[in-house]
Coordinates of C-alpha atoms in Angstrom, one line a residue:
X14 CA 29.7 -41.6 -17.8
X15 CA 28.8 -43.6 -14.2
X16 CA 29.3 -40.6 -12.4
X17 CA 27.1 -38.3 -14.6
X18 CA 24.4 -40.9 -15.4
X19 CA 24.0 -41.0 -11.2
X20 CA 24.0 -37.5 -11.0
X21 CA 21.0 -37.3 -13.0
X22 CA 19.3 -40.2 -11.4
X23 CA 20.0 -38.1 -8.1
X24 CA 18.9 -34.6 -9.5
X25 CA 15.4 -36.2 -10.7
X26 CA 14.9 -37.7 -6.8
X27 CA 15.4 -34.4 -5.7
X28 CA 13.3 -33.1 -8.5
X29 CA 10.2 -35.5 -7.3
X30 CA 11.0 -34.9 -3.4
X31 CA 11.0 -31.2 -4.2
X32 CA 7.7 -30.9 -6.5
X33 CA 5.6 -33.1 -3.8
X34 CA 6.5 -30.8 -0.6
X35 CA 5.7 -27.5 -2.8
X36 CA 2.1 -29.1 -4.1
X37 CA 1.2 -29.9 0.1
X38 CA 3.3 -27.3 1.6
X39 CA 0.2 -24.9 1.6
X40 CA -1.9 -26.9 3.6
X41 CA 1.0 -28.3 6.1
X42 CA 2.5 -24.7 7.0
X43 CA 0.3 -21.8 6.0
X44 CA 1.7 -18.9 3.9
X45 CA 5.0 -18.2 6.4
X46 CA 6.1 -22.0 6.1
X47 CA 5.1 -22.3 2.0
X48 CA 6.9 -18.8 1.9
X49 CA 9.9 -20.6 3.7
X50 CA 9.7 -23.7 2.3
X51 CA 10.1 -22.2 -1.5
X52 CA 13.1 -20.1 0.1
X53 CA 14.6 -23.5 1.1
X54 CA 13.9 -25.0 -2.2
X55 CA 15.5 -22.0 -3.9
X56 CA 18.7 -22.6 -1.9
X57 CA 18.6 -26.8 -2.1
X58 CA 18.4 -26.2 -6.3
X59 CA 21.2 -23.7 -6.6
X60 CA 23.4 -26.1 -3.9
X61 CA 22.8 -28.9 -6.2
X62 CA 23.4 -26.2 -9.6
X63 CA 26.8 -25.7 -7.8
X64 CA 27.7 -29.3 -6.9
X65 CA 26.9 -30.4 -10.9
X66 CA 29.2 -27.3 -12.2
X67 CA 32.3 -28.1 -9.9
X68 CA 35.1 -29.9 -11.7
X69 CA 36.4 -32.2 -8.7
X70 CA 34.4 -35.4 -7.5
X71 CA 35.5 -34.7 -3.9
X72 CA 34.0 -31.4 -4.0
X73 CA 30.6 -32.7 -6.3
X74 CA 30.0 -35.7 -3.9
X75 CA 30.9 -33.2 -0.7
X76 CA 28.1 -30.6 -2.0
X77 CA 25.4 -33.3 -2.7
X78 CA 25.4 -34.5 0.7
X79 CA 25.3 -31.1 2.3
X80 CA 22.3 -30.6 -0.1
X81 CA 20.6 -33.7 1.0
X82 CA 21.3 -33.2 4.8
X83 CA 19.4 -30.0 4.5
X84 CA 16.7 -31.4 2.6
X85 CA 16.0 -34.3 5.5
X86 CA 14.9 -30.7 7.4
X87 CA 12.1 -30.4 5.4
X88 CA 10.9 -34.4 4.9
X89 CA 10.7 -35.5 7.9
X90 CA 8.0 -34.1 9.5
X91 CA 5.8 -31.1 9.8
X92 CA 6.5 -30.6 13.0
X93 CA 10.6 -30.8 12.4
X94 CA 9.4 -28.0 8.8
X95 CA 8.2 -25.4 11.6
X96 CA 11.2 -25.7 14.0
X97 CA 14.1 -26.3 11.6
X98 CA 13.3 -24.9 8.0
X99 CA 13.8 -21.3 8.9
X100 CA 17.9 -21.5 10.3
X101 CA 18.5 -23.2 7.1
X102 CA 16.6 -20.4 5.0
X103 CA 17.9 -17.7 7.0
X104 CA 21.6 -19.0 6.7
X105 CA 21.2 -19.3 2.4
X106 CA 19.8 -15.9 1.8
X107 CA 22.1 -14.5 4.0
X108 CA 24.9 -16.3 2.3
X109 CA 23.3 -15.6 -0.6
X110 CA 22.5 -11.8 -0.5
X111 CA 26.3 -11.1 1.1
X112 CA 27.8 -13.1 -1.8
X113 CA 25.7 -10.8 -4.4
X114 CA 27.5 -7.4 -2.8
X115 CA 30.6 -9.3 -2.9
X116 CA 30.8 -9.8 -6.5
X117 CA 28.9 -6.5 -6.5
X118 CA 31.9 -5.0 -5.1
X119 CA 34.5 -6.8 -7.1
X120 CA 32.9 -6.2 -10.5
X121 CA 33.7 -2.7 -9.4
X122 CA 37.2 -3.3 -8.9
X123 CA 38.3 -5.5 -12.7
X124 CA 35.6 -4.1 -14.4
X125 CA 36.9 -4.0 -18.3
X126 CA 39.4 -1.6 -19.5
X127 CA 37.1 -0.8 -22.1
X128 CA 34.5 0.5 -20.2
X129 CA 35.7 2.9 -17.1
X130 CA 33.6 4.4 -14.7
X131 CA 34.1 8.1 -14.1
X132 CA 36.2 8.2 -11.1
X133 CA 33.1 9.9 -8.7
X134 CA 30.3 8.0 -10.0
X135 CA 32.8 4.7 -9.3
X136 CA 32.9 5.7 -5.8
X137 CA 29.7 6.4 -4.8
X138 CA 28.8 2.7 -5.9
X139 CA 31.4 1.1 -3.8
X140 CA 29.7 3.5 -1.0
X141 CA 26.5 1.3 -1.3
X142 CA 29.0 -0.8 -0.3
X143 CA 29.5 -0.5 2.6
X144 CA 26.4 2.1 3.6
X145 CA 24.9 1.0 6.8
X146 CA 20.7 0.2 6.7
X147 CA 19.9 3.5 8.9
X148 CA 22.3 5.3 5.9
X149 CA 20.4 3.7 3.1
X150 CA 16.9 4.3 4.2
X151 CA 17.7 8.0 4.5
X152 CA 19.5 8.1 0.8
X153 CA 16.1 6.0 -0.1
X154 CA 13.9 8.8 1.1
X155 CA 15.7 11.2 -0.2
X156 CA 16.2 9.8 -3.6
X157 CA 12.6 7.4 -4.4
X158 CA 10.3 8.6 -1.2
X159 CA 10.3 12.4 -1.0
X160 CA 8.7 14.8 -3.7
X161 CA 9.9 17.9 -4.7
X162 CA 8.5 20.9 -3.7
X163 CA 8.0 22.5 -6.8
X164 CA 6.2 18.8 -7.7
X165 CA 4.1 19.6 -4.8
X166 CA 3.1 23.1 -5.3
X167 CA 2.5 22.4 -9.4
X168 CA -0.2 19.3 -8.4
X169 CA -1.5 21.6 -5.8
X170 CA -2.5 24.7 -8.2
X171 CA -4.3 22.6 -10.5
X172 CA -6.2 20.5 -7.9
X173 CA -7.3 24.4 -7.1
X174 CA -8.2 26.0 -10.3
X175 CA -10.0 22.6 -11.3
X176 CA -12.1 22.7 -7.7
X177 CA -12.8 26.6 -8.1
X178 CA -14.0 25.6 -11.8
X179 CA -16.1 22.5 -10.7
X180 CA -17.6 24.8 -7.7
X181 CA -19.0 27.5 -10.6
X182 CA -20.3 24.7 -12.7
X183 CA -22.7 22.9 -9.9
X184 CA -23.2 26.6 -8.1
X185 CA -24.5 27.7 -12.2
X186 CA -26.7 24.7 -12.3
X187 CA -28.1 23.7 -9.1
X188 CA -28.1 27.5 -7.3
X189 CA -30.6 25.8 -4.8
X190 CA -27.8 22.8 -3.5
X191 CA -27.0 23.4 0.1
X192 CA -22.8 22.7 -0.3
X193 CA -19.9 23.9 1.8
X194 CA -16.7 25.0 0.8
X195 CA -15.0 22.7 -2.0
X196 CA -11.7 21.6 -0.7
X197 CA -8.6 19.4 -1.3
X198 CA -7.6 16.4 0.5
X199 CA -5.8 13.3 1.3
X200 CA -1.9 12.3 1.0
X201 CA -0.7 15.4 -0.5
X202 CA -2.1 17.9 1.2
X203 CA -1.1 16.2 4.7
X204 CA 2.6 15.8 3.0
X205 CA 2.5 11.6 3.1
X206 CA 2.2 11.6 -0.6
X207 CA 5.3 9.5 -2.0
X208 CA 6.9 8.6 -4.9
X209 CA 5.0 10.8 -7.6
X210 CA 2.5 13.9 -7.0
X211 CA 0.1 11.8 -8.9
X212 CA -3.5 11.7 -7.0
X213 CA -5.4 14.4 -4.9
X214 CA -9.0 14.4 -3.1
X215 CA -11.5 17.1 -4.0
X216 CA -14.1 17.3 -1.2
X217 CA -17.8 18.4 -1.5
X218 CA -18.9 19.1 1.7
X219 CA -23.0 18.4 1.8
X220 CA -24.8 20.4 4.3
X221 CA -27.6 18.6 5.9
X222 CA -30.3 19.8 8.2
X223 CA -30.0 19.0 11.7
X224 CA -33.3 18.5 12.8
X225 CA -34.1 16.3 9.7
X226 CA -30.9 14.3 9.6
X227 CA -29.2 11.6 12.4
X228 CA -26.5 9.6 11.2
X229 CA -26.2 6.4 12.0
X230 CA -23.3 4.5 13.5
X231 CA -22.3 1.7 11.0
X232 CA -22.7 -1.0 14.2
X233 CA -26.5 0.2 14.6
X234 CA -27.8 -0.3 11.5
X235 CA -28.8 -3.8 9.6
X236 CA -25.4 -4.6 8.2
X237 CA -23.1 -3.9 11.5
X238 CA -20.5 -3.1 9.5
X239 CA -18.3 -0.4 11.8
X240 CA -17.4 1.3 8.7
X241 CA -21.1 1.6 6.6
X242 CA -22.8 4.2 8.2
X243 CA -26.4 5.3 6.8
X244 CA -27.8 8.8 6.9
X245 CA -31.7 8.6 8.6
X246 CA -34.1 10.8 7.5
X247 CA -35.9 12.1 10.6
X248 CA -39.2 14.2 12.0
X249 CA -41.1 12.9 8.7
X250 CA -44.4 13.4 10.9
X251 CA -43.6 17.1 11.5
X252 CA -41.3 17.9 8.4
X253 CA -42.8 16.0 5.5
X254 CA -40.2 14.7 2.3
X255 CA -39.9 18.2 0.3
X256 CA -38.6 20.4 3.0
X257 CA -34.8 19.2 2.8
X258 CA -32.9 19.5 -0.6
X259 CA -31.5 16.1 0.1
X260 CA -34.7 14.5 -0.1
X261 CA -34.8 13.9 -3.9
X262 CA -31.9 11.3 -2.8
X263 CA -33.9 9.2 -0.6
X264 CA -34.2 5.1 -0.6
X265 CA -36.3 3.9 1.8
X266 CA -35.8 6.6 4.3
X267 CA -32.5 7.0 3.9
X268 CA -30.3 9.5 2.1
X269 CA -28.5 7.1 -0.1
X270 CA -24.8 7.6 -1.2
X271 CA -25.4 5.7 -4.3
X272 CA -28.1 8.6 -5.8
X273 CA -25.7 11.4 -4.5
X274 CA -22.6 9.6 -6.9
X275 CA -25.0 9.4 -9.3
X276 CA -26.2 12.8 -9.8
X277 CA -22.5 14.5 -9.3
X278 CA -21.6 12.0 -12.3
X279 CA -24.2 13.1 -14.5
X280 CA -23.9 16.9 -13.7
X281 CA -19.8 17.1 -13.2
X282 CA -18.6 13.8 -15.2
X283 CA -20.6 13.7 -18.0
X284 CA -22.3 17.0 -19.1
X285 CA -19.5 19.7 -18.3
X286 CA -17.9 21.1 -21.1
X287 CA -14.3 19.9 -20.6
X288 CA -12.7 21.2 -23.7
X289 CA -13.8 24.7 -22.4
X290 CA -12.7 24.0 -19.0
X291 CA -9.3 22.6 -20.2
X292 CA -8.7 26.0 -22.4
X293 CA -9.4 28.0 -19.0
X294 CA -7.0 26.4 -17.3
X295 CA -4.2 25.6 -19.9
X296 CA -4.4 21.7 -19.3
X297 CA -6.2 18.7 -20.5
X298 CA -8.8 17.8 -18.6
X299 CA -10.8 14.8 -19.7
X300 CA -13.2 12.3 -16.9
X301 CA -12.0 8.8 -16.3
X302 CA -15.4 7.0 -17.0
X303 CA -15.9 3.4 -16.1
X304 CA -15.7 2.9 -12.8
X305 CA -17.4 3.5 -9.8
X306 CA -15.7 6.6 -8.4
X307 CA -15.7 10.5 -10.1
X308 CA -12.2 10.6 -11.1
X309 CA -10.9 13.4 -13.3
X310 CA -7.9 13.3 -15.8
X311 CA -5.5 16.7 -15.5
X312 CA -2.4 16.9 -17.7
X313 CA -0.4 19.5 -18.3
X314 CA -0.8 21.1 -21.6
X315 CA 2.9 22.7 -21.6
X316 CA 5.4 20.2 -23.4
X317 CA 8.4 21.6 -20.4
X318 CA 7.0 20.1 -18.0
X319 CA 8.9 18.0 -16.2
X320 CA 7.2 15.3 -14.9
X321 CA 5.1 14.6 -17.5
X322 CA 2.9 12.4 -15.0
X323 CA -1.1 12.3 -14.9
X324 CA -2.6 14.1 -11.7
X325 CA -5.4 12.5 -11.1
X326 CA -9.0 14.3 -8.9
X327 CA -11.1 12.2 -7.3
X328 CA -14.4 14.0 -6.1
X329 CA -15.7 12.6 -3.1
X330 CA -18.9 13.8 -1.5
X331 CA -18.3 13.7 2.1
X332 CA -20.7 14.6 5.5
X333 CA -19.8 15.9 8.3
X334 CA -20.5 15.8 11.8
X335 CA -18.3 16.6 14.4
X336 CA -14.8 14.8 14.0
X337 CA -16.8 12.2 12.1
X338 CA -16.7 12.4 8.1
X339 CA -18.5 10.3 6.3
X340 CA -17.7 9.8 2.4
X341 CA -19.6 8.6 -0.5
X342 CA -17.3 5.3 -2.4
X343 CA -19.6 3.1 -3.8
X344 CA -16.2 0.7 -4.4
X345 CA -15.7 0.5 -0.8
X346 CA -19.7 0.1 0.4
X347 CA -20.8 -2.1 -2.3
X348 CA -23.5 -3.4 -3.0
X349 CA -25.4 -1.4 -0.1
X350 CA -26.8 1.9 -2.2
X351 CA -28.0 3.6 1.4
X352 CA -24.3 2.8 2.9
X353 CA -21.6 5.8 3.6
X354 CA -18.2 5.1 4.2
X355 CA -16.7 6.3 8.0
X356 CA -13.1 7.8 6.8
X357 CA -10.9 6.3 9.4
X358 CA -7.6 8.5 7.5
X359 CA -8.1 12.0 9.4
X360 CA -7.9 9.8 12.6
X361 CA -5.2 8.1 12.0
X362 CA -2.6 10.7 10.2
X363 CA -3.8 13.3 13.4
X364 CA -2.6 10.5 15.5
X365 CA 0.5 9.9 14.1
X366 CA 1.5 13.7 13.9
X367 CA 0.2 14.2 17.6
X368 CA 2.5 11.4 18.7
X369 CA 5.6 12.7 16.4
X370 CA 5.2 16.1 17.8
X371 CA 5.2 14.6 21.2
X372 CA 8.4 12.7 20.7
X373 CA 10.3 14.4 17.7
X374 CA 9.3 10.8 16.4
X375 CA 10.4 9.4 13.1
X376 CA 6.4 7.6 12.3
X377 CA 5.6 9.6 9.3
X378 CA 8.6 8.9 8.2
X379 CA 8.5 5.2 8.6
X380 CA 5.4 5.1 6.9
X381 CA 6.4 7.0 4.0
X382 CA 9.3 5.0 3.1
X383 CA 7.1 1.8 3.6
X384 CA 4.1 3.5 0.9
X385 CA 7.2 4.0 -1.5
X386 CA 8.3 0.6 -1.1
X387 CA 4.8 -1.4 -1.7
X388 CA 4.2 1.2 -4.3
X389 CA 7.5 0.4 -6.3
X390 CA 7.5 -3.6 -5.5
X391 CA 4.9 -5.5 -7.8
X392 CA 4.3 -8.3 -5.1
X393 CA 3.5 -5.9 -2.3
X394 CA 1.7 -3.5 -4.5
X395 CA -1.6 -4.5 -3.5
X396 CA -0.6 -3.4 0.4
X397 CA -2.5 0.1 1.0
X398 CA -1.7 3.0 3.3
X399 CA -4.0 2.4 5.8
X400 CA -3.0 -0.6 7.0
X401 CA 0.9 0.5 7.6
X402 CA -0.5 3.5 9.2
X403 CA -2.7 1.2 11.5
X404 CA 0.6 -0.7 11.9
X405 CA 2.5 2.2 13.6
X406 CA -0.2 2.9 15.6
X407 CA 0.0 -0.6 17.1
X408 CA 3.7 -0.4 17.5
X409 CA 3.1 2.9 18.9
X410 CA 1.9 1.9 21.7
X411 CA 4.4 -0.9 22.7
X412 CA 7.5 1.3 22.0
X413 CA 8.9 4.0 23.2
X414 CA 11.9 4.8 21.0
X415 CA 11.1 6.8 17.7
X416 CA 14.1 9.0 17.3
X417 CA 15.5 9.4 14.0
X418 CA 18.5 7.3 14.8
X419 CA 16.1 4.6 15.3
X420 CA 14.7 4.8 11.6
X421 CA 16.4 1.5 11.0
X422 CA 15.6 -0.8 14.0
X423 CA 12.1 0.0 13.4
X424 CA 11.7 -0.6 9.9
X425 CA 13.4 -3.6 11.0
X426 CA 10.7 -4.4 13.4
X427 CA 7.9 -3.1 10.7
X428 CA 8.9 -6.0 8.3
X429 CA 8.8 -8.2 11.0
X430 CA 5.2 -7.3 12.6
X431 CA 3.7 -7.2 8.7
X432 CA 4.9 -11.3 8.7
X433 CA 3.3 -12.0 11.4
X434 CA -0.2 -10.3 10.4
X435 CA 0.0 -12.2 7.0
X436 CA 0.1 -15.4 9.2
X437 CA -2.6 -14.6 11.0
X438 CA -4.2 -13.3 7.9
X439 CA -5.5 -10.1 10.1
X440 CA -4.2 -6.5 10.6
X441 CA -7.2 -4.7 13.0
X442 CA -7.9 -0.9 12.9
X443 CA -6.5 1.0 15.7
X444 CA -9.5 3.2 15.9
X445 CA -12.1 -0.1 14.8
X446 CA -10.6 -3.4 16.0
X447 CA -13.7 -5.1 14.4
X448 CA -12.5 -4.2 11.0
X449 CA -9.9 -6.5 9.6
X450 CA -7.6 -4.1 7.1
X451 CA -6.2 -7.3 5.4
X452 CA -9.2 -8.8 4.5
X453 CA -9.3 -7.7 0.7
X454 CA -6.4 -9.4 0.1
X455 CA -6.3 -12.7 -1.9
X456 CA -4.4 -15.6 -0.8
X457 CA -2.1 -15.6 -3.9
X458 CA -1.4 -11.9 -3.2
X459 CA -0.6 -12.9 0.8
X460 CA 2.0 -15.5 -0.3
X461 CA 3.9 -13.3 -2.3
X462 CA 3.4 -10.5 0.3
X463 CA 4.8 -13.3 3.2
X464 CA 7.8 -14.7 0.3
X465 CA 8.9 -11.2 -0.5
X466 CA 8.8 -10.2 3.4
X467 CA 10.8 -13.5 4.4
X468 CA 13.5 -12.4 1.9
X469 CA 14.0 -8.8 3.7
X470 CA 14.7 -10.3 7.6
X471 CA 17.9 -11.5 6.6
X472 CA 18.6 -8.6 4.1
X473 CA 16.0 -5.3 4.3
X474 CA 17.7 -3.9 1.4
X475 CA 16.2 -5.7 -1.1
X476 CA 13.4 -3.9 -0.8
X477 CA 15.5 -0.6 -1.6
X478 CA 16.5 -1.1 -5.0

């Protein structure tokens, strides 16, 4: 009764110790050293879990003190947290992750009479086994990251008959609007789509006048934002307002993306006749109203289909001039109604095929299975594709070795980078090192990022389940 009473005395210490470096840890460290802190936490409890469960004394008292020599490491000092915290974290999960395939592998081996696996599907689980990482991220890809072609090809012939259908409608009622060519866009059509053939971009291409137009580099105008471009109407003195379609779309001298969003919305979202478009195409087609994008609803009216997944069209208005495209999303230039957004994405997936053609490199592929793994993880979730593109690009030019059979060390190396931007709180554009890509992120969503990361050194294949 001594012993136990103690015990619990000692557990409520550690308790109190425990509770008070969590609550200040955050100012102390940053995110890295709160991330490793709670990791070091984690292992101190389940030490102490284990030390109250064993049935000798010797062994109890023999745990306890390990415990509370590895807790000294992280009361001493701040100074002693940033040099020392991380060997003992690194050495638990490790421990910790090799002792979960373990007992993976021997609940393979007695698992109950009752229940017998089928001799095949009892071998290819003791294969995860022993699969090494560059083996595991290829059966990843192959089983979460790629998309079947037939997926493909289905999302792609209803992005088309919906863009030929939405061409007829604004070519029926506006006869007189100078647009280009309606095409598809983004992930899907560039084959970096992952997961699910779930989203597509429909361009409309607006045709300005050259002599009446001059777009403005986001850095030149008022708001020096390198990515909020504004469109200048020009030569007023010798063209007056009325001799350019786009003119009915002016605010204060500028063609404003806000009034363009607003009249495709009223002519496309609202007022088209979607049941009649729907029975044209043999789908359901119904607009996602609400927010600030033009986002269309397509599902397939046929019960056999297999996935049974949404696709989902977002209409963009875009300009172009040159290898510079400029695209109306009011989410992303807020609150600036005259701002147009500079598309950084045709830059950055041209670069990364240029340099993979050069080198027969493995980039796309690295960034494919890194989309599919924030996609599928809820605390890297809110981690987009532009900034693991960006990513590559900066590794890019520091390393040399992107061969397929290094899939593994640079994945490695990806996790590794991503830490050390979280620290810093900063991941700049390749193409605009002005614009900060992590920026949008909230400090509750970077501690989560930097815990979740800080797991993976010691074991990347936690993010592969």
């Amino acid at each position: 009764m001594n012993f136990q009473s103690s015990r619990r005395r000692g557990e409520a210490g550690v308790a109190m110790v425990i509770d008070f470096l969590l609550s200040n840890a955050r100012l102390v460290l940053g995110v890295g050293g709160a991330a490793l802190l709670g990791i070091a936490t984690l292992a101190v409890k389940r030490l102490i879990e284990r030390a109250g469960r064993a049935a000798e004394d010797e062994k109890v008292e023999q745990k306890m003190a390990e415990s509370w020599e590895e807790l000294s490491l992280v009361s001493s000092s701040p100074t002693l947290i940033r040099k020392e915290i991380e060997g003992v974290v690194m050495k638990h999960v490790s421990k910790a992750t090799k002792q979960q395939k373990a007992d993976l592998c021997q609940n393979l081996d007695v698992s109950s009479p009752e229940v017998q696996p089928k001799p095949e599907a009892k071998s290819k689980r003791l294969q995860l086994c022993v699969l090494t990482l560059q083996e595991r991220l290829q059966q990843y890809y192959s089983s979460r990251v790629a998309l079947a072609p037939d997926e493909v090809k289905r999302a792609q012939s209803m992005a088309l008959d919906l863009c030929a259908e939405i061409q007829g409608i604004l070519h029926s009622r506006h006869p007189d609007m100078p647009l280009g060519e309606m095409n598809l866009g983004g992930s899907l059509l560039d084959g970096l789509q992952v997961v699910r053939a779930d989203h597509v971009c429909l361009l409309v291409p607006l045709q300005l006048e050259p002599s009446l137009w001059r777009l403005i580099p986001g850095e030149e105008t008022l708001l020096t934002h390198p990515l909020h471009w504004m469109v200048r109407r020009v030569n007023l003195e010798y063209f007056p307002r009325g001799r350019s379609y786009w003119d009915r779309y002016l605010v204060g001298g500028y063609l404003s993306a806000e009034a363009v969003v607003n009249m495709f919305n009223k002519n496309v979202m609202e007022n088209a006749n979607w049941p009649s478009v729907s029975g044209t195409l043999d789908c359901l087609i119904r607009p996602v109203l609400g927010g600030p994008d033009l986002r269309l609803e397509i599902r397939p009216e046929s019960a056999t289909e297999s996935s049974g997944q949404p696709l989902f069209v977002s209409i963009l208005p875009v300009l172009r001039e040159g290898d510079v495209v400029l695209t109306a999303q009011l989410e992303l230039t807020s609150p600036w109604v005259n701002a147009w957004h500079l598309s950084l994405y045709p830059w950055e997936t041209q670069r990364l095929a240029e340099l993979d053609a050069a080198d027969d490199g493995c980039r796309r592929l690295t960034l494919k299975i890194l989309k599919a793994v924030c996609k599928l993880s809820p605390p890297l979730r809110h981690l987009e594709a532009a900034p693991l593109a960006n990513l590559l690009l900066h590794l890019s030019d520091s390393e040399d070795d992107w061969s397929k059979n290094s899939l593994d060390v640079r994945f490695q190396q990806c996790i590794t980078e991503l830490i050390g931007h979280l620290e810093q709180e900063a991941l700049h554009s390749y193409f605009k090192p002005a614009v900060n890509l992590l920026s949008g992120l909230s400090e509750d969503q970077v501690d989560q990022m930097g815990f979740m990361l800080y797991c993976a050194v010691s074991d990347p294949e936690i993010l592969l389940i």
